[in-house]
XYZ file of C-alpha atoms in Angstrom:
437
model
C 17.312 9.661 42.967
C 17.228 6.669 45.312
C 14.507 4.146 44.764
C 13.549 0.949 46.520
C 13.849 -2.334 44.621
C 10.795 -3.023 42.484
C 9.717 -6.363 41.104
C 7.097 -7.578 38.678
C 4.597 -9.612 40.683
C 4.127 -13.109 39.246
C 0.767 -13.767 37.615
C -1.133 -16.821 36.478
C -0.981 -20.403 37.598
C 2.202 -21.956 38.983
C 4.222 -24.208 36.709
C 2.821 -27.752 36.641
C 4.799 -30.368 38.549
C 7.043 -27.821 40.245
C 6.973 -26.234 43.695
C 4.904 -23.077 43.822
C 7.447 -21.026 45.762
C 11.050 -21.375 46.899
C 13.292 -19.537 49.329
C 16.777 -19.482 47.849
C 20.139 -17.720 47.996
C 21.518 -16.071 44.861
C 25.140 -17.114 44.377
C 26.141 -15.712 40.966
C 25.022 -13.784 37.888
C 24.280 -15.527 34.608
C 25.179 -14.379 31.126
C 21.916 -12.454 30.689
C 22.157 -10.709 34.042
C 19.816 -13.011 35.980
C 20.760 -14.037 39.470
C 21.296 -17.785 39.844
C 20.408 -19.922 42.847
C 19.761 -23.648 43.106
C 17.040 -26.103 44.062
C 17.281 -29.885 44.098
C 20.408 -29.835 41.953
C 18.945 -27.472 39.367
C 19.891 -23.876 38.635
C 17.149 -21.328 39.327
C 17.330 -18.126 37.234
C 15.843 -15.061 38.915
C 15.897 -11.595 37.253
C 16.469 -8.429 39.314
C 18.638 -10.210 41.903
C 22.324 -10.046 42.799
C 24.734 -12.455 44.503
C 24.091 -12.476 48.263
C 20.351 -11.856 47.929
C 18.051 -14.219 49.770
C 14.703 -14.193 48.013
C 11.290 -15.775 48.078
C 10.512 -16.664 44.465
C 7.672 -18.052 42.432
C 8.699 -20.847 40.021
C 7.405 -19.918 36.569
C 8.589 -22.871 34.500
C 11.461 -24.918 33.185
C 14.380 -23.727 31.106
C 16.761 -25.904 29.135
C 19.403 -25.343 31.800
C 17.226 -25.107 34.931
C 14.189 -23.301 36.280
C 12.880 -19.785 35.648
C 11.508 -17.885 38.626
C 10.245 -14.434 39.656
C 10.869 -12.560 42.881
C 7.982 -12.376 45.326
C 9.946 -10.817 48.171
C 13.516 -9.740 48.817
C 14.273 -11.228 52.234
C 17.912 -10.175 52.635
C 19.736 -7.900 50.186
C 23.152 -8.867 48.834
C 26.187 -6.693 49.427
C 26.339 -5.502 45.828
C 22.718 -4.343 45.598
C 21.963 -0.657 45.010
C 18.803 1.309 44.185
C 18.075 1.402 40.430
C 18.136 4.780 38.701
C 14.946 4.356 36.690
C 11.390 4.061 37.998
C 10.634 1.509 35.263
C 13.388 -0.924 36.214
C 11.905 -4.307 37.033
C 9.013 -3.868 34.626
C 10.723 -2.560 31.464
C 12.790 -5.240 29.762
C 15.490 -2.899 28.485
C 17.873 -3.076 31.451
C 18.960 -6.102 33.468
C 21.450 -4.720 36.004
C 20.653 -1.216 37.237
C 20.497 -2.702 40.742
C 24.135 -3.904 40.733
C 26.945 -1.812 42.237
C 29.097 -0.259 39.514
C 32.457 -1.955 40.093
C 30.768 -5.375 40.267
C 28.867 -4.590 37.084
C 32.157 -3.741 35.364
C 33.665 -7.085 36.348
C 30.550 -9.009 35.273
C 30.288 -7.262 31.909
C 33.919 -7.852 30.927
C 33.556 -11.460 32.062
C 31.061 -12.097 29.241
C 33.884 -11.652 26.738
C 36.422 -13.497 28.894
C 34.199 -16.570 29.170
C 33.292 -16.669 25.467
C 36.897 -16.371 24.296
C 38.277 -18.775 26.897
C 35.832 -21.445 25.694
C 37.300 -20.948 22.224
C 40.827 -21.412 23.568
C 41.993 -17.799 23.942
C 43.724 -16.396 27.020
C 42.218 -13.673 29.201
C 45.575 -11.890 28.915
C 44.584 -10.878 25.376
C 41.587 -8.866 26.626
C 42.182 -5.170 27.295
C 40.381 -3.140 29.973
C 36.795 -2.339 29.036
C 35.882 1.050 27.582
C 32.568 2.247 28.986
C 30.107 4.735 27.519
C 28.100 6.779 30.003
C 24.309 6.430 30.252
C 22.259 9.256 28.808
C 24.172 9.342 25.519
C 22.117 7.083 23.238
C 21.135 8.926 20.067
C 18.881 6.200 18.676
C 15.979 4.196 20.097
C 13.117 2.071 18.845
C 9.944 2.692 20.839
C 7.026 0.261 20.653
C 3.463 1.544 20.825
C -0.010 0.104 21.330
C -3.331 1.872 20.888
C -5.707 0.610 23.548
C -9.213 1.963 24.181
C -8.378 5.323 22.670
C -5.110 5.815 24.551
C -1.598 5.197 23.287
C 1.009 3.303 25.285
C 4.531 3.953 24.036
C 7.828 2.732 25.443
C 9.601 -0.615 25.529
C 8.585 -4.245 25.917
C 8.480 -5.928 29.290
C 11.059 -8.630 29.802
C 10.431 -11.672 27.548
C 6.982 -10.314 26.719
C 4.998 -8.417 24.098
C 3.506 -6.224 26.830
C 4.230 -2.542 26.203
C 5.587 -0.595 29.182
C 4.527 3.037 28.890
C 7.647 4.951 29.896
C 8.118 8.387 31.405
C 11.920 8.332 31.585
C 14.956 6.388 30.408
C 18.391 7.190 31.822
C 20.049 5.523 28.833
C 18.698 7.940 26.229
C 19.705 11.428 25.233
C 17.000 13.781 26.500
C 15.873 14.900 23.044
C 14.691 11.387 22.145
C 12.184 11.467 24.997
C 10.639 14.750 23.837
C 8.649 12.974 21.109
C 6.801 10.552 23.399
C 3.959 12.751 24.611
C 3.364 14.355 21.191
C 3.144 10.832 19.715
C 0.643 9.859 22.420
C -1.460 12.800 21.282
C -1.050 12.210 17.540
C -1.229 8.492 16.777
C -4.678 7.623 18.215
C -6.193 9.767 15.459
C -4.319 7.811 12.772
C -4.210 4.149 13.810
C -7.011 1.804 14.801
C -7.695 0.538 18.317
C -5.554 -2.497 19.072
C -2.914 -1.547 16.517
C 0.754 -1.938 17.433
C 3.864 -0.488 15.844
C 7.328 0.963 16.318
C 8.893 4.392 16.111
C 12.612 4.600 15.356
C 13.923 7.924 16.664
C 17.428 9.089 15.754
C 19.140 12.278 16.827
C 21.044 13.525 13.770
C 23.186 16.587 13.247
C 20.173 18.505 11.905
C 17.513 17.355 14.342
C 15.392 14.306 15.051
C 14.642 11.728 12.375
C 11.496 9.587 12.916
C 10.415 6.428 11.129
C 6.969 5.176 12.160
C 6.195 1.557 11.325
C 2.550 0.532 11.652
C -0.273 -1.102 9.720
C -2.321 1.888 8.626
C -3.380 3.112 5.215
C -2.786 6.831 5.422
C -5.267 9.152 3.742
C -4.707 12.784 2.811
C -5.824 14.053 6.215
C -3.450 11.640 7.998
C -0.544 12.845 5.898
C -1.422 16.464 6.640
C -1.532 15.700 10.377
C 1.850 13.997 10.203
C 3.428 16.822 8.211
C 2.086 19.354 10.739
C 3.459 17.148 13.532
C 6.913 17.219 11.932
C 6.788 20.992 11.690
C 5.544 21.499 15.251
C 8.436 19.407 16.646
C 10.946 20.844 14.156
C 11.873 17.350 12.970
C 14.505 16.960 10.299
C 12.645 14.091 8.655
C 9.507 11.982 9.171
C 8.743 8.736 7.323
C 6.208 5.901 7.481
C 6.561 2.202 6.691
C 3.969 -0.562 6.721
C 5.261 -3.805 8.321
C 6.433 -6.378 5.828
C 6.237 -3.991 2.891
C 9.743 -2.571 3.107
C 8.894 0.563 1.148
C 9.442 3.737 3.167
C 7.089 6.632 2.466
C 8.565 10.088 3.097
C 6.058 12.357 4.837
C 8.238 15.347 5.704
C 11.816 16.050 4.659
C 12.469 19.449 6.147
C 16.266 19.176 6.373
C 18.809 16.461 5.564
C 18.975 14.001 8.492
C 22.767 13.910 8.474
C 25.526 12.326 10.528
C 29.278 12.774 10.159
C 31.916 10.079 9.826
C 35.369 11.669 9.995
C 34.884 14.796 7.860
C 32.245 13.275 5.583
C 28.538 14.041 5.899
C 26.182 11.125 5.260
C 22.378 11.041 5.171
C 21.390 7.510 6.247
C 18.076 6.102 5.029
C 15.204 6.199 7.551
C 15.677 3.575 10.261
C 19.211 2.687 9.128
C 21.660 1.046 11.512
C 23.964 3.427 13.361
C 26.104 2.883 16.415
C 23.845 3.717 19.375
C 25.845 6.700 20.623
C 28.504 9.037 19.219
C 30.929 8.310 22.083
C 30.768 4.579 21.473
C 31.164 5.068 17.747
C 34.255 7.183 18.345
C 35.755 4.561 20.662
C 35.220 1.790 18.113
C 36.479 3.944 15.238
C 39.644 4.922 17.101
C 40.430 1.272 17.823
C 39.807 0.227 14.209
C 41.807 3.055 12.639
C 44.733 2.523 15.033
C 44.775 -1.215 14.317
C 44.715 -0.760 10.522
C 47.490 1.832 10.656
C 49.057 2.504 7.255
C 47.634 -0.582 5.521
C 46.046 0.093 2.121
C 43.894 -0.904 0.339
C 41.352 -1.977 2.980
C 38.107 -3.922 2.625
C 35.384 -2.635 4.963
C 32.887 -5.495 5.122
C 29.358 -5.009 6.504
C 30.104 -1.313 6.082
C 26.626 0.096 6.750
C 26.532 3.791 5.893
C 30.289 4.187 6.310
C 31.012 4.707 10.007
C 34.419 3.007 9.563
C 34.735 3.491 5.795
C 35.289 7.233 5.839
C 37.660 7.403 8.838
C 39.732 4.659 7.171
C 39.633 6.525 3.850
C 41.544 9.442 5.377
C 44.705 7.352 4.901
C 43.690 4.342 2.827
C 41.894 3.307 -0.322
C 38.755 1.551 0.929
C 36.342 -0.886 -0.683
C 33.031 -0.908 1.218
C 30.726 -3.935 1.003
C 27.190 -3.880 2.438
C 24.069 -5.980 1.899
C 21.491 -3.250 2.532
C 21.080 -1.356 -0.722
C 19.709 1.854 0.789
C 22.541 2.134 3.322
C 25.105 1.476 0.622
C 23.538 4.144 -1.605
C 23.878 6.665 1.212
C 27.551 5.708 1.506
C 28.124 5.975 -2.263
C 26.430 9.366 -2.458
C 28.582 10.712 0.362
C 31.759 9.243 -1.155
C 31.073 10.836 -4.533
C 30.220 14.192 -3.004
C 33.341 14.213 -0.809
C 35.579 12.657 -3.479
C 36.732 10.071 -0.940
C 38.942 7.182 -2.015
C 36.067 4.747 -1.627
C 34.488 2.150 -3.892
C 31.283 0.371 -2.931
C 29.606 -2.974 -3.593
C 26.155 -4.272 -2.612
C 26.483 -7.884 -1.498
C 25.053 -10.244 1.106
C 28.252 -11.480 2.719
C 26.499 -14.225 4.664
C 25.538 -15.822 1.340
C 28.344 -14.547 -0.899
C 31.511 -13.854 1.090
C 34.508 -12.338 -0.662
C 36.544 -15.201 -2.157
C 40.257 -15.791 -2.620
C 40.737 -13.885 -5.861
C 38.845 -10.914 -4.399
C 40.670 -10.845 -1.052
C 44.223 -11.038 -2.377
C 44.411 -7.342 -3.316
C 43.788 -6.070 0.247
C 46.347 -5.464 2.963
C 43.694 -5.385 5.694
C 40.057 -6.373 6.197
C 37.638 -4.777 8.664
C 34.503 -6.742 9.640
C 31.458 -5.402 11.487
C 28.802 -8.114 11.087
C 25.407 -8.376 12.824
C 24.932 -10.563 15.916
C 25.064 -13.753 13.845
C 28.714 -13.010 13.133
C 30.713 -13.530 9.941
C 31.217 -17.290 9.846
C 31.189 -17.660 6.059
C 33.540 -14.715 5.527
C 35.835 -15.821 8.354
C 36.208 -19.163 6.606
C 37.388 -17.478 3.416
C 39.761 -15.212 5.324
C 41.230 -18.199 7.135
C 42.225 -19.659 3.766
C 43.579 -16.634 1.903
C 43.071 -13.492 3.992
C 45.460 -10.526 4.192
C 48.064 -9.980 6.933
C 45.620 -8.029 9.117
C 41.965 -8.561 10.086
C 40.074 -6.264 12.477
C 36.754 -7.669 13.691
C 34.122 -5.492 15.357
C 31.507 -7.569 17.151
C 28.312 -7.045 19.142
C 28.148 -10.678 20.283
C 30.974 -12.309 22.304
C 29.772 -15.813 21.385
C 29.940 -15.337 17.611
C 33.167 -13.329 17.924
C 34.726 -16.294 19.728
C 33.492 -18.664 17.000
C 34.860 -16.468 14.206
C 38.139 -15.975 16.089
C 38.584 -19.739 16.322
C 37.995 -20.043 12.550
C 40.621 -17.377 11.852
C 43.083 -18.964 14.279
C 42.626 -22.263 12.465
C 43.826 -20.532 9.303
C 47.004 -19.207 10.887
C 45.879 -15.876 12.344
C 47.084 -14.848 15.790
C 44.723 -12.923 18.042
C 46.731 -9.899 19.149
C 44.295 -7.997 21.387
C 40.563 -7.645 22.054
C 39.062 -4.475 23.524
C 35.539 -4.653 24.987
C 33.387 -1.542 24.530
C 30.233 -1.205 26.630
C 27.772 0.911 24.656
C 24.787 -0.763 26.309
C 24.950 -0.008 30.048
C 23.065 -2.324 32.436
C 22.402 -4.912 29.720
C 24.017 -8.169 28.612
C 25.019 -6.668 25.241
C 28.739 -6.020 24.735
C 30.778 -4.906 21.747
C 34.448 -5.610 21.114
C 37.218 -4.883 18.632
C 39.557 -7.826 17.953
C 42.826 -7.544 16.020
C 44.262 -10.554 14.167
C 47.640 -10.799 12.418
C 49.563 -13.375 10.440
């Protein structure tokens, strides 16, 4: 469906000491997907614009590297501008670049990795073509909700805001995730107080949808009965509740195991556990990791989660999985014992207690899949005494580049990096980097 460009109209008072409005040309895209123009020697960052746009903007304030602005009017569209696919684009903060022509988006997205690695001293020649995952395949989403005057808004946050955008569609998500939105709008106002906010983590598993609701509400017997009936009416696999800051998850309905499969092993992750956002992206990452590790054994799978790389690696290798989240690791251990996989497991916060020299020396390869903060402490240990092969999976080009530089300082050679775009139209990019020595 073709749609005209849509912008969030600026509100409030203009930024003090700055011009109220500017008419500027957008000349490039920044690392977060904002268009960049200039005024009086300063960069002006304008979301929802593309190079070639001429726009009338409202100056909203200063940034550390320039000025932040919002579009008032698109005066002349740039050559790469297209109509966004979603009616919520421009208000919802989930996507930054639905309005950019596809081939230009591809170049921009890959460039995020090129720039980060080049700043760390690595050649663009080491970066493979980008693997892209199609929109509409995400199996997991976290929706935010707000009860306001008896109604329930549920969707995603506006850009750089706590405002909840009530969504009717999302071209990124698998259709089944969206089926819970209206039933939740009907259910939650009877359970939570006016003004209450919360999140719902929805995951499509092999046996149906798994929901974890996180909100500040003390559930009574009638609330629990409503929620159990809700789970039955939607044929959910599992429904759980968690109060913010408490950590303890309360099971409300466990109608079937909420299972996923890694290689030939079935795992039931804990409610709300980290999973790769879509099966296609997970398969792309897994194929790259398994191919890079080859016949090496034993292998340390660090930041293993529930075992998305552990079990595919265990088809050929003895694997030691290390994970800091106890519930995720327990799910991995249970699946390993049931399947009699060649897997051992250890619960350990690798950011505070990385594997040391005497622990690393027994492995022929190490696989890393850290959070966005990267694996700086563990990379330092690997640089000193790591095995011949390290495979790093990253969701942040900047911390990947930092960790790669640490490894290179210890004698590792970066062999190849493959970007994987599991997050279409956003600034987020994953990559698999292979290091040898």
